[in-house]
CSV table of C-alpha atoms in Angstrom, one decimal:
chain,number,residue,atom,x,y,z
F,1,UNK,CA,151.5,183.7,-9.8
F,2,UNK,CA,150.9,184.2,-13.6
F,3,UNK,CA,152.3,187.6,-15.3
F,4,UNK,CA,148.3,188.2,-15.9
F,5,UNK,CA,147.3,187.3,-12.1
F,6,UNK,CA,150.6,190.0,-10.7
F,7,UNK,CA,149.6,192.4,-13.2
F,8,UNK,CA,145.5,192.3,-12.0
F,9,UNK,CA,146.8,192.8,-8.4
F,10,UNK,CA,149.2,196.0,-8.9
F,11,UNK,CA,146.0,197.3,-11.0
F,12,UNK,CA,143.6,196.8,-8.6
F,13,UNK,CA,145.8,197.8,-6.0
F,14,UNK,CA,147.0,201.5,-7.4
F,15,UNK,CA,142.9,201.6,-8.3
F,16,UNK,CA,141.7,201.2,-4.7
F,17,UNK,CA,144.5,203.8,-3.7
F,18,UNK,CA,143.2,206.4,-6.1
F,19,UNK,CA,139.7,205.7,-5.3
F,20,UNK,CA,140.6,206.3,-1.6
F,21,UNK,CA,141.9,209.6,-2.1
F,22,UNK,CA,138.6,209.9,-4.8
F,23,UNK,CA,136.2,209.2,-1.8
F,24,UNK,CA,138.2,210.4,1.2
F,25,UNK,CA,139.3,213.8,-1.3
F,26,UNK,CA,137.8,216.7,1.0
F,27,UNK,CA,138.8,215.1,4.5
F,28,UNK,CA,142.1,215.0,2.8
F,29,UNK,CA,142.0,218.5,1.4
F,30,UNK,CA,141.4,219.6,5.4
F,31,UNK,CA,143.7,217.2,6.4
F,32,UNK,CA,146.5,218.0,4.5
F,33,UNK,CA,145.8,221.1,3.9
F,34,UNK,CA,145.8,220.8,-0.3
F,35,UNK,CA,143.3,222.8,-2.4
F,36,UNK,CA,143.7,221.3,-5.2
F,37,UNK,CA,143.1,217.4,-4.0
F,38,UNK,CA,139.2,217.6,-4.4
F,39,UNK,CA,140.0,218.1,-8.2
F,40,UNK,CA,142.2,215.4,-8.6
F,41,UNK,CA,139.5,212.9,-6.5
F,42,UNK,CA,136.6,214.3,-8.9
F,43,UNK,CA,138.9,213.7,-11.6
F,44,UNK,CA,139.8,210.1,-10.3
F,45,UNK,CA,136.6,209.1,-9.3
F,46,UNK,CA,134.7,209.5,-12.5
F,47,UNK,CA,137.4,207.9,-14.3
F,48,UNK,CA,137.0,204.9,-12.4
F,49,UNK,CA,132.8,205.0,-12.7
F,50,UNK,CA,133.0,205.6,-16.3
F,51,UNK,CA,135.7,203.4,-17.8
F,52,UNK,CA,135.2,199.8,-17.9
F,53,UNK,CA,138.1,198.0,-16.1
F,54,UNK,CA,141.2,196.5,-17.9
F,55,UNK,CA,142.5,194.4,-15.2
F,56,UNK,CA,143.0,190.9,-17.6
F,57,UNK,CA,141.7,192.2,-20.5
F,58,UNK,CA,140.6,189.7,-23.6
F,59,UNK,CA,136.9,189.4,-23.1
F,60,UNK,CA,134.6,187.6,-25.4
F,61,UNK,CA,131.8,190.6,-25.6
F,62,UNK,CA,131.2,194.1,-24.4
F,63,UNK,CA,128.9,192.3,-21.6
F,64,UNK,CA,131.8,190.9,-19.9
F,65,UNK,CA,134.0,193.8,-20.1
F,66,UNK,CA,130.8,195.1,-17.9
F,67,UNK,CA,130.6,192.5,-15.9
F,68,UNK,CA,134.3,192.9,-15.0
F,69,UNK,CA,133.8,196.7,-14.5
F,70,UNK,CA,130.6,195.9,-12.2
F,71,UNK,CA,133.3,193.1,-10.2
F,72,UNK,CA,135.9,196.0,-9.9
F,73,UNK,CA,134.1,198.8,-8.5
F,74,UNK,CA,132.2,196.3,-5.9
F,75,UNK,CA,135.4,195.0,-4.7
F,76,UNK,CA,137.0,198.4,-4.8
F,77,UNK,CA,133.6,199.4,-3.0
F,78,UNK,CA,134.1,196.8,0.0
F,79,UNK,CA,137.5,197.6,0.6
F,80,UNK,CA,137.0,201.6,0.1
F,81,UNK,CA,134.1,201.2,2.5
F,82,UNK,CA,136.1,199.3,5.6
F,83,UNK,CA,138.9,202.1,5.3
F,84,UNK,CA,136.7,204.9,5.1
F,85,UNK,CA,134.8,203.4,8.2
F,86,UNK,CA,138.6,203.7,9.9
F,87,UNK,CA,139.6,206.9,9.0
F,88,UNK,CA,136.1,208.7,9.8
F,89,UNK,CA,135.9,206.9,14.0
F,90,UNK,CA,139.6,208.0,14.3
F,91,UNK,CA,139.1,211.4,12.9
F,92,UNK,CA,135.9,211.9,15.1
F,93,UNK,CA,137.8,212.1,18.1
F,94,UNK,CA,140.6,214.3,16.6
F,95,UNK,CA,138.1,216.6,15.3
F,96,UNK,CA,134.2,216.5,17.2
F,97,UNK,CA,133.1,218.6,18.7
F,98,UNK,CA,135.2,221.6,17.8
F,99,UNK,CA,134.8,221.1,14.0
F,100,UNK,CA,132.0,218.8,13.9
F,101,UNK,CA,131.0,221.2,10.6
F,102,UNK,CA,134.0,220.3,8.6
F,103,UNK,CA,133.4,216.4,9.5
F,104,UNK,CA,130.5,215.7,9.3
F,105,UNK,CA,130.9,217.7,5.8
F,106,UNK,CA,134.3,215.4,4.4
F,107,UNK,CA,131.5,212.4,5.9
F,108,UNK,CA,129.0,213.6,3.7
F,109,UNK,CA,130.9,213.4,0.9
F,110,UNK,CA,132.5,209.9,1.5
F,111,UNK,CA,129.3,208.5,1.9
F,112,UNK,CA,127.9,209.6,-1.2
F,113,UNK,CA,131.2,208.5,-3.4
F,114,UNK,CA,130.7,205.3,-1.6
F,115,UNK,CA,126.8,204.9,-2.5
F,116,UNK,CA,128.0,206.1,-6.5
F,117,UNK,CA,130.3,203.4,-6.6
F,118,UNK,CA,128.4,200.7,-5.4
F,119,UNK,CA,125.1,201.2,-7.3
F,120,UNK,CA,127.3,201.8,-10.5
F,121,UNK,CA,128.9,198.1,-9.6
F,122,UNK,CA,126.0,196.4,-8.7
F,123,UNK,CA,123.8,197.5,-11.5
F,124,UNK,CA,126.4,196.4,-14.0
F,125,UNK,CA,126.6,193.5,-12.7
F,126,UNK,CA,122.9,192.9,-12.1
F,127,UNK,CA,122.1,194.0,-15.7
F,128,UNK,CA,124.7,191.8,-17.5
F,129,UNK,CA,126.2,188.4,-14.9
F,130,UNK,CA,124.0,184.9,-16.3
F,131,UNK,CA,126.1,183.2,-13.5
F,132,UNK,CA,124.8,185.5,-10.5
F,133,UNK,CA,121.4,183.7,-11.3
F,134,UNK,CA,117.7,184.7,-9.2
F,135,UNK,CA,119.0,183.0,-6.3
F,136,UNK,CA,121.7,185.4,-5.6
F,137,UNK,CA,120.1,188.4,-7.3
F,138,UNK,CA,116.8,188.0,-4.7
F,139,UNK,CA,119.6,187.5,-1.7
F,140,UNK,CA,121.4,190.3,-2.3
F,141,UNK,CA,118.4,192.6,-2.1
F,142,UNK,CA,117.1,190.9,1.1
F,143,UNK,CA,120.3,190.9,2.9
F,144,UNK,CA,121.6,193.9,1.9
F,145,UNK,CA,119.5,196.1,4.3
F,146,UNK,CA,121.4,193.9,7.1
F,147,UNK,CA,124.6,195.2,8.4
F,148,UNK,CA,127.7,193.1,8.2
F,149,UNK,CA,125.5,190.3,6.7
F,150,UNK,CA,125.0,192.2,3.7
F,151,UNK,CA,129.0,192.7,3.2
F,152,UNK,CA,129.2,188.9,3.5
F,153,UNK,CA,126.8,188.4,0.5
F,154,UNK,CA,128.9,191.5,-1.1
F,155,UNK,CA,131.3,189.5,-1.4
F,156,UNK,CA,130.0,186.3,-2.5
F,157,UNK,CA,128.4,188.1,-5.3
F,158,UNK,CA,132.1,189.5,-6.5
F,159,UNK,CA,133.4,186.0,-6.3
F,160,UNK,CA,130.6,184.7,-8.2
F,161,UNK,CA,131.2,187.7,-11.2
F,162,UNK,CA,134.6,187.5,-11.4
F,163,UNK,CA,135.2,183.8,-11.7
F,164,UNK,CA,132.3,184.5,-14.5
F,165,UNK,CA,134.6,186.8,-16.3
F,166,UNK,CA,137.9,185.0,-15.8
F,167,UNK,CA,135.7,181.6,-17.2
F,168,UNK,CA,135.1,183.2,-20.4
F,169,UNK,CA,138.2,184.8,-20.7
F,170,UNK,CA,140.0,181.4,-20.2
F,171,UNK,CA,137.0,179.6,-22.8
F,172,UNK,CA,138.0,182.8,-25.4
F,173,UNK,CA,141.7,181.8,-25.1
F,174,UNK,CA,141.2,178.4,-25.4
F,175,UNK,CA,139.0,178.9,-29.0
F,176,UNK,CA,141.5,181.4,-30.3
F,177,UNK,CA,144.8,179.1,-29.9
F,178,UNK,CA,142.5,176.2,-31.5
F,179,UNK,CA,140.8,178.4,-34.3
F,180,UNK,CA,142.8,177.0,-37.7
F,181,UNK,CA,142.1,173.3,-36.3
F,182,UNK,CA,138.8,174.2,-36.9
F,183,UNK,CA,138.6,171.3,-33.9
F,184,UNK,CA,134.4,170.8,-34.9
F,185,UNK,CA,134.6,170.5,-38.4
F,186,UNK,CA,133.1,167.0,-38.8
F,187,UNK,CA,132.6,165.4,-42.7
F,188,UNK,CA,129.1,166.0,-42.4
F,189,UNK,CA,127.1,169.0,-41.1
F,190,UNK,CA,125.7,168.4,-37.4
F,191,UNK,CA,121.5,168.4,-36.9
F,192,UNK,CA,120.4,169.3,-33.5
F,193,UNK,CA,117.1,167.9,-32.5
F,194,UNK,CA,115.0,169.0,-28.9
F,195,UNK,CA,113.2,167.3,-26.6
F,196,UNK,CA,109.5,166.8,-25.9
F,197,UNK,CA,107.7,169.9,-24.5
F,198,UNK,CA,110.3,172.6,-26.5
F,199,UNK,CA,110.7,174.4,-29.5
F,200,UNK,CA,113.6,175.5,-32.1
F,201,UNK,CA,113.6,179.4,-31.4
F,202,UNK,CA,115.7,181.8,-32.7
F,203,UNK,CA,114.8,184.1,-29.6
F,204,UNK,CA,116.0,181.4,-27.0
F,205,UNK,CA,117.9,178.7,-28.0
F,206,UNK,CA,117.4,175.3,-26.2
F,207,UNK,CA,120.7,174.2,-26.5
F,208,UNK,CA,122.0,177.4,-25.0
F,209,UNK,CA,125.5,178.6,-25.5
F,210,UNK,CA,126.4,175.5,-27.4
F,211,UNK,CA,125.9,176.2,-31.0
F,212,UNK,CA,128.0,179.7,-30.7
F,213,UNK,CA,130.9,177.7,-29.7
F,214,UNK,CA,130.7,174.4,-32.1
F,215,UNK,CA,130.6,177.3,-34.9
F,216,UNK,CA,133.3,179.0,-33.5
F,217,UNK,CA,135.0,175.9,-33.5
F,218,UNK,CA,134.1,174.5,-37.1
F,219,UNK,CA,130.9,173.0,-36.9
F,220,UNK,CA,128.0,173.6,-39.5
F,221,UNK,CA,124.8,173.3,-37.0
F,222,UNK,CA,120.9,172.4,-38.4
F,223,UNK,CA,118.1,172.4,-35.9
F,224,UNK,CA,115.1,170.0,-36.3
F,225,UNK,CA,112.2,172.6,-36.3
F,226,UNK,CA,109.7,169.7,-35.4
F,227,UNK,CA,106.7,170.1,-33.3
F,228,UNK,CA,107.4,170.7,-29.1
F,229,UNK,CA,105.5,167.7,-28.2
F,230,UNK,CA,103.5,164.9,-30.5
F,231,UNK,CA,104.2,160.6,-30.8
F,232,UNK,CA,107.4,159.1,-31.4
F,233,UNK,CA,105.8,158.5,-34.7
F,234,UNK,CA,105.2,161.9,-35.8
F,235,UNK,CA,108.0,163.1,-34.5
F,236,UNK,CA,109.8,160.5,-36.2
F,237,UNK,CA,108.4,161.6,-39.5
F,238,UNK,CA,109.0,165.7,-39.1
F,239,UNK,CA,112.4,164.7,-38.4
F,240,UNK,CA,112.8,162.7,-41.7
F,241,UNK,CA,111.4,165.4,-43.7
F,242,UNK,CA,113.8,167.6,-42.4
F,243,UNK,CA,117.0,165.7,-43.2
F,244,UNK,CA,115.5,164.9,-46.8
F,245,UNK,CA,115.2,168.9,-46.9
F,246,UNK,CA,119.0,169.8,-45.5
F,247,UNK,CA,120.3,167.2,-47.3
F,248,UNK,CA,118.9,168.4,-50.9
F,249,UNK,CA,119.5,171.7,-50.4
F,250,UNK,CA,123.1,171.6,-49.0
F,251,UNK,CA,124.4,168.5,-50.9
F,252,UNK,CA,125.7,167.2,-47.6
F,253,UNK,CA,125.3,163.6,-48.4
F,254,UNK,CA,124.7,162.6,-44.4
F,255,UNK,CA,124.3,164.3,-41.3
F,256,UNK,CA,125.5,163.5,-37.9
F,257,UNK,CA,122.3,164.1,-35.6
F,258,UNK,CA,122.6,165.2,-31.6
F,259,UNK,CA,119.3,164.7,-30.0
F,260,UNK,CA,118.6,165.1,-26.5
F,261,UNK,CA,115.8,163.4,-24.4
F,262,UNK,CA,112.6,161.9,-26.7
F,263,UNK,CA,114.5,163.6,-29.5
F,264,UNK,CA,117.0,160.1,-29.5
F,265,UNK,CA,113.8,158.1,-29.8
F,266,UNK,CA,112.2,160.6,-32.4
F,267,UNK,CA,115.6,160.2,-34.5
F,268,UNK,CA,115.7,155.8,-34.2
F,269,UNK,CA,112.6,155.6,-35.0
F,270,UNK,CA,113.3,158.5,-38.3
F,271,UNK,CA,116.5,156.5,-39.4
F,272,UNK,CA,114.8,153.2,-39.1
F,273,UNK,CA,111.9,153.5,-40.6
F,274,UNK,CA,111.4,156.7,-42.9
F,275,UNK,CA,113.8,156.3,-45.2
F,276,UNK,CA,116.6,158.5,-44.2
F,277,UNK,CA,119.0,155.3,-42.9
F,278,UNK,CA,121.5,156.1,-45.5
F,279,UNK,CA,121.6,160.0,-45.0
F,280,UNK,CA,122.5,159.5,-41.4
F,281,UNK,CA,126.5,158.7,-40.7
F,282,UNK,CA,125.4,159.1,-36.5
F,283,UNK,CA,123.0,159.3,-33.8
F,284,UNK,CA,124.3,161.1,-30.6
F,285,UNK,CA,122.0,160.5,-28.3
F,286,UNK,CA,122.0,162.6,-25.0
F,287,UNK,CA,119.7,161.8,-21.7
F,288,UNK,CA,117.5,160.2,-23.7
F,289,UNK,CA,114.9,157.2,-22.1
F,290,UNK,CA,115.7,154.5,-24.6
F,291,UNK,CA,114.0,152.3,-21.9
F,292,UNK,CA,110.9,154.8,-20.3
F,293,UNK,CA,110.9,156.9,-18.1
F,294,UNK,CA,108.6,155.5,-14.9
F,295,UNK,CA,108.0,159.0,-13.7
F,296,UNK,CA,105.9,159.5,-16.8
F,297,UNK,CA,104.4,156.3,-15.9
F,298,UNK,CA,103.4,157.4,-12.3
F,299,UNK,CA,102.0,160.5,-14.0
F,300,UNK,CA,99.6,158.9,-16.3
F,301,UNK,CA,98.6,156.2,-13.6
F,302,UNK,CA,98.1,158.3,-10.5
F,303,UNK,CA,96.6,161.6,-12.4
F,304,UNK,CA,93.0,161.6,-13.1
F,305,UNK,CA,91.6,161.5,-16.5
F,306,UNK,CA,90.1,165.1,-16.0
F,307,UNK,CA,93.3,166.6,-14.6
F,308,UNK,CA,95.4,164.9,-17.4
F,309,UNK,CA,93.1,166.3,-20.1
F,310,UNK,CA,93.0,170.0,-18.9
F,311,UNK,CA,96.1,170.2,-19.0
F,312,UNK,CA,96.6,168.4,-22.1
F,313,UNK,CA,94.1,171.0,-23.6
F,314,UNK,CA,95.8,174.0,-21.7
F,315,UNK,CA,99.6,172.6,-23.6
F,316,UNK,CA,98.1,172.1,-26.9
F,317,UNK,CA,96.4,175.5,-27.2
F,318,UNK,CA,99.7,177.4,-25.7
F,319,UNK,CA,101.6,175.9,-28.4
F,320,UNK,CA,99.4,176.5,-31.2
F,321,UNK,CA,100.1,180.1,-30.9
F,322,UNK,CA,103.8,179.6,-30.7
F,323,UNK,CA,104.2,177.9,-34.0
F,324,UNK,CA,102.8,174.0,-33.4
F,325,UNK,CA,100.6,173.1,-35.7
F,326,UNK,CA,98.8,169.8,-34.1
F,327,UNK,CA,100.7,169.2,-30.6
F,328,UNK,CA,100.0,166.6,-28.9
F,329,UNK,CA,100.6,166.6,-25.3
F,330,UNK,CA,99.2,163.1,-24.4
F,331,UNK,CA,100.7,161.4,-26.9
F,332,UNK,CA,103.9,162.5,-26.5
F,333,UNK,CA,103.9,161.9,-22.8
F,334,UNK,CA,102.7,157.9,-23.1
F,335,UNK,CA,105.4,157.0,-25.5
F,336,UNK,CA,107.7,158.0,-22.8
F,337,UNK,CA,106.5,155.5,-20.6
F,338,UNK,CA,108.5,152.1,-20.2
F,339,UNK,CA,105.9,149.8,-21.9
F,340,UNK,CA,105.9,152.2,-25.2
F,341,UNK,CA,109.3,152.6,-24.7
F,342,UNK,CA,109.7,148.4,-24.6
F,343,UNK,CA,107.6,148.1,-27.7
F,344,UNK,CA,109.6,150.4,-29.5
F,345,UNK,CA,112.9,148.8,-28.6
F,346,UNK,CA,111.5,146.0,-30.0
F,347,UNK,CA,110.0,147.0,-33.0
F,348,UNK,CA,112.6,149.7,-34.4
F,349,UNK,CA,116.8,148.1,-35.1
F,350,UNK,CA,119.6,149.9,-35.5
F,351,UNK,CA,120.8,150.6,-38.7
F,352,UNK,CA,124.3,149.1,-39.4
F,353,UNK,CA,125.1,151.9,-41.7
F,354,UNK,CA,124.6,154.7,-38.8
F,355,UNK,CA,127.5,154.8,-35.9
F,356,UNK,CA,125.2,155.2,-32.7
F,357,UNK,CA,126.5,156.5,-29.3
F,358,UNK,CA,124.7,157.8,-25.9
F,359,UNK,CA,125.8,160.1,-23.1
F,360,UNK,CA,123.8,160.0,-19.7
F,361,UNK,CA,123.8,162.0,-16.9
F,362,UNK,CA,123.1,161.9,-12.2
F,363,UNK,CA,122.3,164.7,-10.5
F,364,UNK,CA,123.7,163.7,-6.8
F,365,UNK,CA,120.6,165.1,-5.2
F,366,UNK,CA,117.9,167.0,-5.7
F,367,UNK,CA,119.3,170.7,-4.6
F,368,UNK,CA,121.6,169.9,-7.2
F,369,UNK,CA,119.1,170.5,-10.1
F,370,UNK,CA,116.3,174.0,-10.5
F,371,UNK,CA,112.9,174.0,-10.7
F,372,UNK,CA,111.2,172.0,-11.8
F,373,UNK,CA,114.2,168.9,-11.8
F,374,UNK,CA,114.8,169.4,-7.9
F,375,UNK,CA,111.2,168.8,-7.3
F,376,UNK,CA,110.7,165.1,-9.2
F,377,UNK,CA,114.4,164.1,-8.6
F,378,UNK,CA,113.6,162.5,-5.4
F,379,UNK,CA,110.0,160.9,-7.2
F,380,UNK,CA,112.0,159.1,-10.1
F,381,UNK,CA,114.5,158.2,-7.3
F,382,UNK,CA,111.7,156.2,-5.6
F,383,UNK,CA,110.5,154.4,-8.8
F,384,UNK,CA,113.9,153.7,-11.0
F,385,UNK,CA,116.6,154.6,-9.0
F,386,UNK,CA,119.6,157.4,-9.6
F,387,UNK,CA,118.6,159.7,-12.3
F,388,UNK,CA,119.2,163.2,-13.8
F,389,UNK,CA,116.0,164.8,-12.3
F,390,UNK,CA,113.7,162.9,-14.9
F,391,UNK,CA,115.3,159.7,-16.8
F,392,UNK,CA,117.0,156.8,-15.0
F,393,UNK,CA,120.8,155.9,-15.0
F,394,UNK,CA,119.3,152.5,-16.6
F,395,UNK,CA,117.5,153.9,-19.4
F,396,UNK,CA,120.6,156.2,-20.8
F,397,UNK,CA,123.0,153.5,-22.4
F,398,UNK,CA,122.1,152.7,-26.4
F,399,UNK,CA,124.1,152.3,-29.3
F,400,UNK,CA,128.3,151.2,-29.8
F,401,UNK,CA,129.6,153.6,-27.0
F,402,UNK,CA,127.8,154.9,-23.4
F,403,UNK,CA,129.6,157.7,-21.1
F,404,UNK,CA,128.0,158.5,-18.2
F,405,UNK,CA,128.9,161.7,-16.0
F,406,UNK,CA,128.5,163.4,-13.1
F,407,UNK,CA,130.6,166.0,-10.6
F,408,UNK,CA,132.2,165.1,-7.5
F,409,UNK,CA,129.9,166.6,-4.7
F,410,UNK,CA,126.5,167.5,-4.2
F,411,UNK,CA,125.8,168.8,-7.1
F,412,UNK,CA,125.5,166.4,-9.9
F,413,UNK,CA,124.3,167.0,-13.5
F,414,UNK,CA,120.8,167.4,-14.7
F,415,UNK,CA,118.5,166.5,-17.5
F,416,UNK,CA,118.8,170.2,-18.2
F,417,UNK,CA,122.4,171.3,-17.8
F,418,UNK,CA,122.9,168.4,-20.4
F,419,UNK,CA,121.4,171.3,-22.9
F,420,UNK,CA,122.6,174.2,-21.2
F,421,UNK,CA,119.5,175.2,-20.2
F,422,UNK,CA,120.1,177.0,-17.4
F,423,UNK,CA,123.4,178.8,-19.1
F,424,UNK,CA,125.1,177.8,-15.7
F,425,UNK,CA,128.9,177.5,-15.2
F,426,UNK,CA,129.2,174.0,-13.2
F,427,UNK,CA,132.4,173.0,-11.7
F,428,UNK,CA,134.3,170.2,-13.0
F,429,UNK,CA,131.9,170.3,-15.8
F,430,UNK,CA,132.1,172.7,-18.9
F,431,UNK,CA,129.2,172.2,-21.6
F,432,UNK,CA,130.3,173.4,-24.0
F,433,UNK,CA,133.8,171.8,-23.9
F,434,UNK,CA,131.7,168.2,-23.4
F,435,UNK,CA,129.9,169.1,-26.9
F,436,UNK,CA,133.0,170.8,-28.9
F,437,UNK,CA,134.7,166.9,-27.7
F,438,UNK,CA,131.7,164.8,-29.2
F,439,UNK,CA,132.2,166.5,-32.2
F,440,UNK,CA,135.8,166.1,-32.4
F,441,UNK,CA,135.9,162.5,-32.1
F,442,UNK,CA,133.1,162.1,-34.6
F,443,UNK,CA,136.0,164.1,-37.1
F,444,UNK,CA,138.5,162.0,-35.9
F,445,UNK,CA,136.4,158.8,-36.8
F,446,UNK,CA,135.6,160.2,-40.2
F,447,UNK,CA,132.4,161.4,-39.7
């Protein structure tokens, strides 16, 4: 066992001791006969409610420090609980009925440490863990009005928070021995460009925690700022614009561009044919449907013409108000398809001056992916084969290099985890690592 992992035992053992006698203070005042014990448990009890915990210390933000507090007094909660519940049945046939008062009293106040302690833990946690997630937020409420079931979900939500914390603690370690390598500090800035159907926000970013730790690692990050959904074309265009832009204002010479989804097409077609071929050094290109995506084809064949335009309508009035200008919804769907997607493969080349690679991802089944990625997993299954919820494995590959992932399991990775959408922690996966990489071997190959 590490020095850090012997250290957090003794801690939270001597802490679950001095919560006991916290809790159990007035039953032990009786029992013992020690006036002065109820002090010391109000005194150790409010300490332990009030100061976050130091069990591993090093955490990346206040929020995990919380988080970690939250974990603490949860687990101290479950154990507290349990011993409590042995010490009360025993004493009850020591004491009942002759001094049922002075019981039931040292009860009283056992039970309302015990409800303190966990309501102070779970609302830490509830207020600050991304990892708990809905699912286990909504189960924890549900279940926790059944008895013994509702210790059992106790506990998987303390597992689930403190492999959180210990995660970021380990990621914050990692960043800090590897901070003068300045690991992400490619020759050219990086320009990050979305998908269809999203926008560059500086109130939620679609690439989640990703930029924060490229930065942290070197990198100088751009964002596309195009329109959420229009034609390859005019996406193409936007995207041109704004490399001329960075470009002349930084001095950068070239960028290295990262686009995810239609953003790889958007970003061929820009290099290709608006005139930005020599301001580009690469094209990372991640989940993107270089060869169509048949689910958009199903979409636009089986749909009706009335059904595809109210929604088209409802999309491209939404958007207007959250900064698109003219969006496009139909347009940007058909050039997803594989015949628009054929055409454009074979009007559009590669540039030999621009170093192009692809990543592309599986999800294993559909559980494996959230709403709305579990639902057409098994739908572009049918049509094209294994896929990441939306684009098939045989779409994925373009350019000098291809790596394609997945997990061992059930779980797989989806078109969304490949962004970080979902700010999820997947095991045998970390994406932020996978990008901080892509961006290290662009450095090491001079880019």
């Amino acid at each position: 066992m590490k020095k850090s992992g012997v250290f957090t035992f003794f801690y939270r053992l001597l802490l679950t001791l001095m919560l006991m006698v916290g809790i159990n203070g007035i039953f032990l005042a009786e029992m013992l006969d020690r006036w002065y014990l109820p002090l010391i448990s109000v005194f150790v009890f409010v300490a332990a409610n009030v100061f976050p915990s130091v069990a591993k210390g090093g955490y990346p933000s206040f929020k995990f420090r919380m988080i970690a507090h939250g974990s603490e007094l949860l687990l101290q909660f479950l154990i507290t609980t349990l011993l409590s519940s042995v010490i009360y049945i025993q004493s009850a046939f020591q004491m009942l009925p002759d001094n049922w008062v002075k019981w039931a009293l040292c009860l009283g106040g056992a039970l309302l440490a015990e409800f303190i302690l966990f309501w102070n833990g779970i609302i830490s946690v509830y207020c600050t863990s991304v990892q708990l997630g809905i699912k286990h937020r909504f189960i924890g409420i549900i279940c926790g009005f059944i008895p013994i079931v509702n210790l059992f979900c106790l506990g998987v939500i303390i597992k689930i928070t403190m492999q959180e914390v210990n995660f970021e603690i380990d990621k914050a370690e990692l960043d800090r021995k590897r901070i003068n390598e300045k690991i992400c500090k490619t020759k050219y800035p990086v320009l990050l460009v979305h998908g269809v159907f999203f926008r560059d926000s500086a109130y939620f970013n679609y690439w989640g925690r990703v930029p924060a730790e490229l930065i942290a690692n070197g990198a100088e990050i751009y964002y596309g700022n195009h329109e959420s959904a229009a034609s390859v074309d005019d996406s193409a265009k936007e995207i041109a614009e704004r490399i001329k832009q960075i470009v002349a204002e930084t001095g950068c010479e070239k960028l290295n561009i990262i686009a995810h989804s239609k953003g790889g097409l958007d970003c061929r077609k820009a290099i290709a044919c608006y005139g930005v071929e020599d301001m580009t050094a690469s094209l990372t290109t991640i989940n993107t449907p270089h060869r169509g995506c048949g689910f958009a084809d199903y979409l636009l064949t089986k749909v009706s013409p009335n059904v595809k335009n109210k929604i088209a309508f409802a999309y491209n009035n939404a958007l207007l108000k959250f900064g698109d200008k003219n969006p496009d919804f139909i347009s940007a769907v058909t050039d997803l398809t594989q015949a628009n997607c054929t055409k454009l493969n074979a009007d559009v080349f590669d540039s030999p001056k621009v170093y192009y690679q692809s990543f592309g991802s599986k999800l294993n089944r559909a559980s494996g992916g959230k709403f709305p990625l579990n639902f057409s997993y098994n739908l572009v299954k049918y049509f094209d084969g294994e896929n990441d919820g939306l684009v098939s494995e045989n779409s994925f590959a373009w350019g000098e290099k291809y790596t394609y992932i997945t997990t061992k399991g059930k779980r797989g990775i989806s078109h969304g985890d490949m962004i970080d959408l979902n700010r999820e922690n997947i095991k045998d996966f970390d994406i932020r690592e996978f990008y901080v990489q892509i961006l290290a071997d662009l450095k090491k190959s001079g880019y």
